[in-house]
PDB file of N, CA and C in Angstrom:
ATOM      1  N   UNK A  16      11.634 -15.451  27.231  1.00  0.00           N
ATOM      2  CA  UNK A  16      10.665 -14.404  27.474  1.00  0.00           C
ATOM      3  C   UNK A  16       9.298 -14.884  27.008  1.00  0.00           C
ATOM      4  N   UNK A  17       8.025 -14.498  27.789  1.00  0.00           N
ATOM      5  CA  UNK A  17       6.723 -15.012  27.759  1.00  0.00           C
ATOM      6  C   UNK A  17       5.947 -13.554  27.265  1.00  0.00           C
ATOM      7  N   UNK A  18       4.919 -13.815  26.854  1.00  0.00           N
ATOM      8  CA  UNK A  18       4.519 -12.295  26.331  1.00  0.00           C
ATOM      9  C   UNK A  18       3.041 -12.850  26.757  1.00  0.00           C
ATOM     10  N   UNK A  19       2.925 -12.310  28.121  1.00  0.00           N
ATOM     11  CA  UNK A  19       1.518 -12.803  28.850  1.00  0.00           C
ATOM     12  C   UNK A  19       0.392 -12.035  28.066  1.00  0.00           C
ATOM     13  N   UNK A  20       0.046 -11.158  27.267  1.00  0.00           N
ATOM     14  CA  UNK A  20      -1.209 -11.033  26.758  1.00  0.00           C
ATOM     15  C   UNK A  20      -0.958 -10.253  25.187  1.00  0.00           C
ATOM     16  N   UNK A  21      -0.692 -11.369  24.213  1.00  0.00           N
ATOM     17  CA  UNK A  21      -0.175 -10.807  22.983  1.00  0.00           C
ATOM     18  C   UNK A  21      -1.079  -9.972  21.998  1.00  0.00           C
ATOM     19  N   UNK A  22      -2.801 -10.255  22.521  1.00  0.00           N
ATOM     20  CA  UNK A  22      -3.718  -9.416  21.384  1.00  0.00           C
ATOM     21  C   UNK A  22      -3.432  -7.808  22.066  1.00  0.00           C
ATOM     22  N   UNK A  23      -2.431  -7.954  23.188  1.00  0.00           N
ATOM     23  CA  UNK A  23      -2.525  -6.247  23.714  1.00  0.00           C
ATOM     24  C   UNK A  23      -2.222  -5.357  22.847  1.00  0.00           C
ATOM     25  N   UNK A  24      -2.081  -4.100  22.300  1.00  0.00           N
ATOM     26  CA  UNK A  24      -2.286  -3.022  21.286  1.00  0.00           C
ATOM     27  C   UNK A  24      -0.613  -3.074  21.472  1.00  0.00           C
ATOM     28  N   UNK A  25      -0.076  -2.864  23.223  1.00  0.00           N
ATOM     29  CA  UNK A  25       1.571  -2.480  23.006  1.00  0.00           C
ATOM     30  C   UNK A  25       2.499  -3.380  22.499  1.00  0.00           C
ATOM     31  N   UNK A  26       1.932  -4.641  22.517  1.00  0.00           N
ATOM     32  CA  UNK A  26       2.924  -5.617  21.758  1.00  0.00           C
ATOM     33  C   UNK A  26       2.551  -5.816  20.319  1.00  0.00           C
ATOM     34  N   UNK A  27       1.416  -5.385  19.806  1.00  0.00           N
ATOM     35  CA  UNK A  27       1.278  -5.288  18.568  1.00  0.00           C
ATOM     36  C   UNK A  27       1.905  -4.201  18.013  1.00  0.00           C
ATOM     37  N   UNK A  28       2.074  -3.221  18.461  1.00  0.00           N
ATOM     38  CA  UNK A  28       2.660  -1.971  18.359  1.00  0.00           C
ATOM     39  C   UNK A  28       4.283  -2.548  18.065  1.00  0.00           C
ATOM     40  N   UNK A  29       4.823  -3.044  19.263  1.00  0.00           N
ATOM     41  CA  UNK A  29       6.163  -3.040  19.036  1.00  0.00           C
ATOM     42  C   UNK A  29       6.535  -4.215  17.339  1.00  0.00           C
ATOM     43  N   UNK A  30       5.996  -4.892  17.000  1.00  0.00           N
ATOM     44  CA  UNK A  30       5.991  -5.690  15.875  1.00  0.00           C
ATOM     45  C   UNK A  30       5.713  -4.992  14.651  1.00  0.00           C
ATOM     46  N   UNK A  31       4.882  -3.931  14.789  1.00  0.00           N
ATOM     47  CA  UNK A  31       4.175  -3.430  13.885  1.00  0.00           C
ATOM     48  C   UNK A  31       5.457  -2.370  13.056  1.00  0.00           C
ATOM     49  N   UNK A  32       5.899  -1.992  14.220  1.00  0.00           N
ATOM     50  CA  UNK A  32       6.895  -0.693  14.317  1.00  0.00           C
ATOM     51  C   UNK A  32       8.328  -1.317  14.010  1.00  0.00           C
ATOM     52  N   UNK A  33       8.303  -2.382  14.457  1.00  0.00           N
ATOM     53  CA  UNK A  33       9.935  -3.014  13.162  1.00  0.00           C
ATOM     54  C   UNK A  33       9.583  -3.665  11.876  1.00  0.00           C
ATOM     55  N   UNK A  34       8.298  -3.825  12.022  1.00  0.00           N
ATOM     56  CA  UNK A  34       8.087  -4.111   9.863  1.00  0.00           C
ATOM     57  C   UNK A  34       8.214  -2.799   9.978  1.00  0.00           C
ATOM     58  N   UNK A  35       7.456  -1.569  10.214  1.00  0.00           N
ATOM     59  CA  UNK A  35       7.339  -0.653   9.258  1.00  0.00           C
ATOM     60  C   UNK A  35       9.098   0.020   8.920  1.00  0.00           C
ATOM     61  N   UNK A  36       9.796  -0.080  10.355  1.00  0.00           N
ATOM     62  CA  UNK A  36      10.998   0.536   9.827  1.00  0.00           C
ATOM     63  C   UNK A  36      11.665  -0.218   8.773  1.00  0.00           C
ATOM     64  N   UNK A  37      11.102  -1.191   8.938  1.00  0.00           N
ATOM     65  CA  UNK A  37      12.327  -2.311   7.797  1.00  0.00           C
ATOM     66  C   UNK A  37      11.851  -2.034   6.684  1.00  0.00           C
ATOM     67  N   UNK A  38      10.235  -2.048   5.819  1.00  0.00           N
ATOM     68  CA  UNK A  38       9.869  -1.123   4.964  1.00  0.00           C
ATOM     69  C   UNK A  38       9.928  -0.075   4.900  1.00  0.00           C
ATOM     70  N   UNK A  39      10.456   0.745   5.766  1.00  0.00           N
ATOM     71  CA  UNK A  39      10.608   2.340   5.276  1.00  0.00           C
ATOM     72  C   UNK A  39      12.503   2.559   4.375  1.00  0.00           C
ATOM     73  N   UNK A  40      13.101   1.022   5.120  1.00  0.00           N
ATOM     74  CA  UNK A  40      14.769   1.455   4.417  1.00  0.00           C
ATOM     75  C   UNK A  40      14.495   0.160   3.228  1.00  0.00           C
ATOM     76  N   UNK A  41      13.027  -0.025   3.247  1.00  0.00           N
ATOM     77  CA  UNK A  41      13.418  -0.968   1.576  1.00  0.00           C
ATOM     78  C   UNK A  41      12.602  -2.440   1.435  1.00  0.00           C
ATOM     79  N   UNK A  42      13.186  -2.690   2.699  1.00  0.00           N
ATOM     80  CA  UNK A  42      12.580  -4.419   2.912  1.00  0.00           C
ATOM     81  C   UNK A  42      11.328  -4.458   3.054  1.00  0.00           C
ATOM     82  N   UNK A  43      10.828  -5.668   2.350  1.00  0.00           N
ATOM     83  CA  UNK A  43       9.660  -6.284   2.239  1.00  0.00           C
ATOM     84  C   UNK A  43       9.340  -7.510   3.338  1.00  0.00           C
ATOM     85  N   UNK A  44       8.148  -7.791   3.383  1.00  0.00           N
ATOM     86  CA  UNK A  44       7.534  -8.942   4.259  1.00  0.00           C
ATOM     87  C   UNK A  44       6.940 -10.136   3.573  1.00  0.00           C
ATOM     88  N   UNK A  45       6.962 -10.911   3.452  1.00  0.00           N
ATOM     89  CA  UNK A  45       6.590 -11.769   2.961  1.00  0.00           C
ATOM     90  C   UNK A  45       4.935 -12.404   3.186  1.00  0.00           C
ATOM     91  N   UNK A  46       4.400 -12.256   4.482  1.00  0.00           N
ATOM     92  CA  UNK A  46       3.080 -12.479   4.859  1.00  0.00           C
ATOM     93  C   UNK A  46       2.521 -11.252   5.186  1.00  0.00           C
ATOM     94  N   UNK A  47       3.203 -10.125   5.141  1.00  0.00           N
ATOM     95  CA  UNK A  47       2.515  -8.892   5.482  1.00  0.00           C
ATOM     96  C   UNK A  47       3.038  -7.384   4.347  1.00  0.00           C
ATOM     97  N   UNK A  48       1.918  -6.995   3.927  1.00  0.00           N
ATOM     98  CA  UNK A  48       1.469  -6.179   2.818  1.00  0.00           C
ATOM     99  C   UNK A  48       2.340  -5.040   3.174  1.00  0.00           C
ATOM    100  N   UNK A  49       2.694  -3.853   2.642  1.00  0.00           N
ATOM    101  CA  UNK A  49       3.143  -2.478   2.869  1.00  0.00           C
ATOM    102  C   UNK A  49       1.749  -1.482   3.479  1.00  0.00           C
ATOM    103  N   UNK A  50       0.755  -2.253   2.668  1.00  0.00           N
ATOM    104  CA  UNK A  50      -0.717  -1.530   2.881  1.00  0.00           C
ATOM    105  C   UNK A  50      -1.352  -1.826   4.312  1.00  0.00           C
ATOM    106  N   UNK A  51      -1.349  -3.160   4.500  1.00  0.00           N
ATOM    107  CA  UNK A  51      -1.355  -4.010   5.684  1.00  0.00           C
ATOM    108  C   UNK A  51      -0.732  -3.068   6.607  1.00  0.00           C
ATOM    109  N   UNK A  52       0.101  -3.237   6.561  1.00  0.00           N
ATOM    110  CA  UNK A  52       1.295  -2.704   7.955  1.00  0.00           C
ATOM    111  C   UNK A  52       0.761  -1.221   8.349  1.00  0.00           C
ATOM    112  N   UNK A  53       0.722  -0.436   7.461  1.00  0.00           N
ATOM    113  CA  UNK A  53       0.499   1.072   7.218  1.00  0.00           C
ATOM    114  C   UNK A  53      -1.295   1.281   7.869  1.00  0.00           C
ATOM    115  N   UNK A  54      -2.015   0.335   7.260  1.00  0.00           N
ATOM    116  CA  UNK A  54      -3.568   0.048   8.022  1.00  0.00           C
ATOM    117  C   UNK A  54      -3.250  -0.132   9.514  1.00  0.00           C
ATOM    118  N   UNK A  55      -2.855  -1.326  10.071  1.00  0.00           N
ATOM    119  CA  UNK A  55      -2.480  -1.571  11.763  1.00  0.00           C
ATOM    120  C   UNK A  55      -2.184  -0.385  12.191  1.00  0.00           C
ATOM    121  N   UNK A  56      -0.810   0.181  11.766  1.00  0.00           N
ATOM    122  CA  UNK A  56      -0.098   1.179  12.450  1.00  0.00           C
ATOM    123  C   UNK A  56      -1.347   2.101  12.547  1.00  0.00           C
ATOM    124  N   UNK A  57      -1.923   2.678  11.530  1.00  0.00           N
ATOM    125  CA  UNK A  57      -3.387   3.301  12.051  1.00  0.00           C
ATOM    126  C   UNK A  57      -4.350   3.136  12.567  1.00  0.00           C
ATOM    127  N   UNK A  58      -4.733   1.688  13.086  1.00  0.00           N
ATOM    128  CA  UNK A  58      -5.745   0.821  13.856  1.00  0.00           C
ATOM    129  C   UNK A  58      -4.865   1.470  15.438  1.00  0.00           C
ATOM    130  N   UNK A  59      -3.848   1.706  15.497  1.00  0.00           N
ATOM    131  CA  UNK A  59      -2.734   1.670  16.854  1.00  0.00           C
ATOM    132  C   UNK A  59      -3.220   2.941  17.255  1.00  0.00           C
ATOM    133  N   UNK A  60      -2.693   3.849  16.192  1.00  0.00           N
ATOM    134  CA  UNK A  60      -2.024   5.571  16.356  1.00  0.00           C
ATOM    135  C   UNK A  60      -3.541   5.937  16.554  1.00  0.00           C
ATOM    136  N   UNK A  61      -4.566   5.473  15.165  1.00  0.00           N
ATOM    137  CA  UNK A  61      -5.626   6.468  15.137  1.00  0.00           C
ATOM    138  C   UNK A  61      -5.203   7.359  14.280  1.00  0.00           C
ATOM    139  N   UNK A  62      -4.388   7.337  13.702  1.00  0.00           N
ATOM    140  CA  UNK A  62      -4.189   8.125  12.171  1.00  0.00           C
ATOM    141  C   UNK A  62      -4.130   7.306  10.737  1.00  0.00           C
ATOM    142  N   UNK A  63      -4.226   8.407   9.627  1.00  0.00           N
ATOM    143  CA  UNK A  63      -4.650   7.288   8.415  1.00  0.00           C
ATOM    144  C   UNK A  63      -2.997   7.857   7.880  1.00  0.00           C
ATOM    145  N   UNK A  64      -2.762   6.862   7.117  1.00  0.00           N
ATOM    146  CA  UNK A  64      -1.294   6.699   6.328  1.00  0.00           C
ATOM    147  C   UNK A  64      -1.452   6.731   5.282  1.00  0.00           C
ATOM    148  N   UNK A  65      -0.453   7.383   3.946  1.00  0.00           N
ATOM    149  CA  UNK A  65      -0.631   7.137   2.777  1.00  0.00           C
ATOM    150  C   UNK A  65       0.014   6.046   1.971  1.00  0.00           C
ATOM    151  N   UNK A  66       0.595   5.924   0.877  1.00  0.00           N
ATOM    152  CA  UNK A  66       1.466   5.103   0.687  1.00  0.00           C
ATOM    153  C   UNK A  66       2.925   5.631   1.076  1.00  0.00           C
ATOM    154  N   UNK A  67       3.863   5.116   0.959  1.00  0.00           N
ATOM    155  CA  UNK A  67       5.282   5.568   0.914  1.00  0.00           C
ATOM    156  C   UNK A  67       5.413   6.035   2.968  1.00  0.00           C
ATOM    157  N   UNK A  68       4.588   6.267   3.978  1.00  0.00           N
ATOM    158  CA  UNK A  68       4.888   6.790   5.203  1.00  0.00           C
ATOM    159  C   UNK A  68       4.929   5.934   5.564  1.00  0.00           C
ATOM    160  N   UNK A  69       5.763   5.601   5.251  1.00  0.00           N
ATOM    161  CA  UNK A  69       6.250   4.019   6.770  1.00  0.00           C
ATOM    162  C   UNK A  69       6.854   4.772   7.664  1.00  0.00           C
ATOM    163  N   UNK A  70       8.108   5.878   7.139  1.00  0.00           N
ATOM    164  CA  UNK A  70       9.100   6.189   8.398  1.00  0.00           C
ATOM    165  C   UNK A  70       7.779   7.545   9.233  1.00  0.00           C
ATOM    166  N   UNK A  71       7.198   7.885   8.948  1.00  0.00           N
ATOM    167  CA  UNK A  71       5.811   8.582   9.658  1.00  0.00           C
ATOM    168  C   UNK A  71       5.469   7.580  10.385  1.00  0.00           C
ATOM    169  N   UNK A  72       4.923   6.360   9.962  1.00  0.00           N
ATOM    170  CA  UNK A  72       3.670   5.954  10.919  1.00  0.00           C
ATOM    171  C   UNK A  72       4.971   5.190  11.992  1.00  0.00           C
ATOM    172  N   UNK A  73       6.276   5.198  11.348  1.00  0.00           N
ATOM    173  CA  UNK A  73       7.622   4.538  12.665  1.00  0.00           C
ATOM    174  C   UNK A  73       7.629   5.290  13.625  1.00  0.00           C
ATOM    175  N   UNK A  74       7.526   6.581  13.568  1.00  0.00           N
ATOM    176  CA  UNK A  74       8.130   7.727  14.300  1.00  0.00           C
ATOM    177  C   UNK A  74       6.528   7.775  15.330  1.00  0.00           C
ATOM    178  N   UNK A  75       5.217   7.579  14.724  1.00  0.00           N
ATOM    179  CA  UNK A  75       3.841   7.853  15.317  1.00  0.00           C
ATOM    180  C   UNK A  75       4.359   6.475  16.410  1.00  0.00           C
ATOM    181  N   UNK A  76       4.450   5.477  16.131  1.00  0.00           N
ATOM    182  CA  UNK A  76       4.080   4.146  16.687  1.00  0.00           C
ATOM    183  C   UNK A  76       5.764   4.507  17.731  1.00  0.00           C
ATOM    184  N   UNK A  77       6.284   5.059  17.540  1.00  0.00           N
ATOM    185  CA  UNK A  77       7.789   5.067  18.531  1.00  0.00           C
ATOM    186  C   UNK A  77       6.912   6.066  19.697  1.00  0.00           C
ATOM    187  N   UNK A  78       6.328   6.977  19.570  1.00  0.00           N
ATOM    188  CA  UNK A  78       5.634   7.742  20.445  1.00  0.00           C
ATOM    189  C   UNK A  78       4.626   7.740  21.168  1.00  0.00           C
ATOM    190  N   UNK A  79       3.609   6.790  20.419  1.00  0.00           N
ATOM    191  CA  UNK A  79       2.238   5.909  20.623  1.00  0.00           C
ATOM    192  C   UNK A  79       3.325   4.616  22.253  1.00  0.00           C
ATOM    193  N   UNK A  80       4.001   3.990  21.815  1.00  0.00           N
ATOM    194  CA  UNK A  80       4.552   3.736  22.744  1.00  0.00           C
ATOM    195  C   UNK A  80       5.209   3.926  23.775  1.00  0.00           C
ATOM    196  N   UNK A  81       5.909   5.095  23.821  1.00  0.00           N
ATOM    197  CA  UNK A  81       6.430   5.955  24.904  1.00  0.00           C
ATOM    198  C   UNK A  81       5.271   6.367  25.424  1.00  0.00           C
ATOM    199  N   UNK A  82       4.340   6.668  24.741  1.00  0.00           N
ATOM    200  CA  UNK A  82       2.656   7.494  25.688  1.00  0.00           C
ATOM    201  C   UNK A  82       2.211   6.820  26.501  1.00  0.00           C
ATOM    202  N   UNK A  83       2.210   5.363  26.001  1.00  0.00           N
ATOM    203  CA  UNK A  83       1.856   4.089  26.633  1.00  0.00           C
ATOM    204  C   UNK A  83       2.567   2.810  27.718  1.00  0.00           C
ATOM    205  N   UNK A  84       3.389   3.042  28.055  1.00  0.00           N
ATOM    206  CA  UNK A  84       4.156   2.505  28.491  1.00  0.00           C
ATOM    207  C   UNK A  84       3.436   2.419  30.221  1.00  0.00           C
TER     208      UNK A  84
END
C-alpha cells in the first residue's frame, strides 16, 4: 500500500487516532509526547484537550473521520 499524499489531515488523523487509543488503555510512545498527540488531535478536530482525554479526542478523531471520508 502507497499513501499518495501523507501531509493530508485524513492520514494524519488515522495515525494520530491509534497513538491516542493506545494512550488512552496505558501505552506510551516513545517519539511522541501524551501532550503532543492530544495538541495534533486538536490541530485535526479543532478542539482543545486536557490532560488524561485521549479516549475523547479517540472518539472526536473516529468522527472527524467518518465526516471526512
Amino acid at each position: 500500500m502507497m499513501i499518495k499524499n501523507p501531509a493530508d489531515n485524513r492520514v494524519l488523523a488515522l495515525f494520530i487516532r491509534a497513538h491516542v487509543k493506545c494512550m488512552a488503555a496505558g501505552l506510551n510512545h516513545s517519539k511522541l509526547s501524551r501532550t503532543k498527540a492530544l495538541q495534533l488531535a486538536g490541530q485535526i478536530t479543532g478542539k482543545t484537550y486536557k490532560r488524561g482525554q485521549h479516549a475523547i479526542a479517540a472518539t472526536d478523531l473516529d468522527e472527524w473521520i467518518a465526516a471526512n471520508r
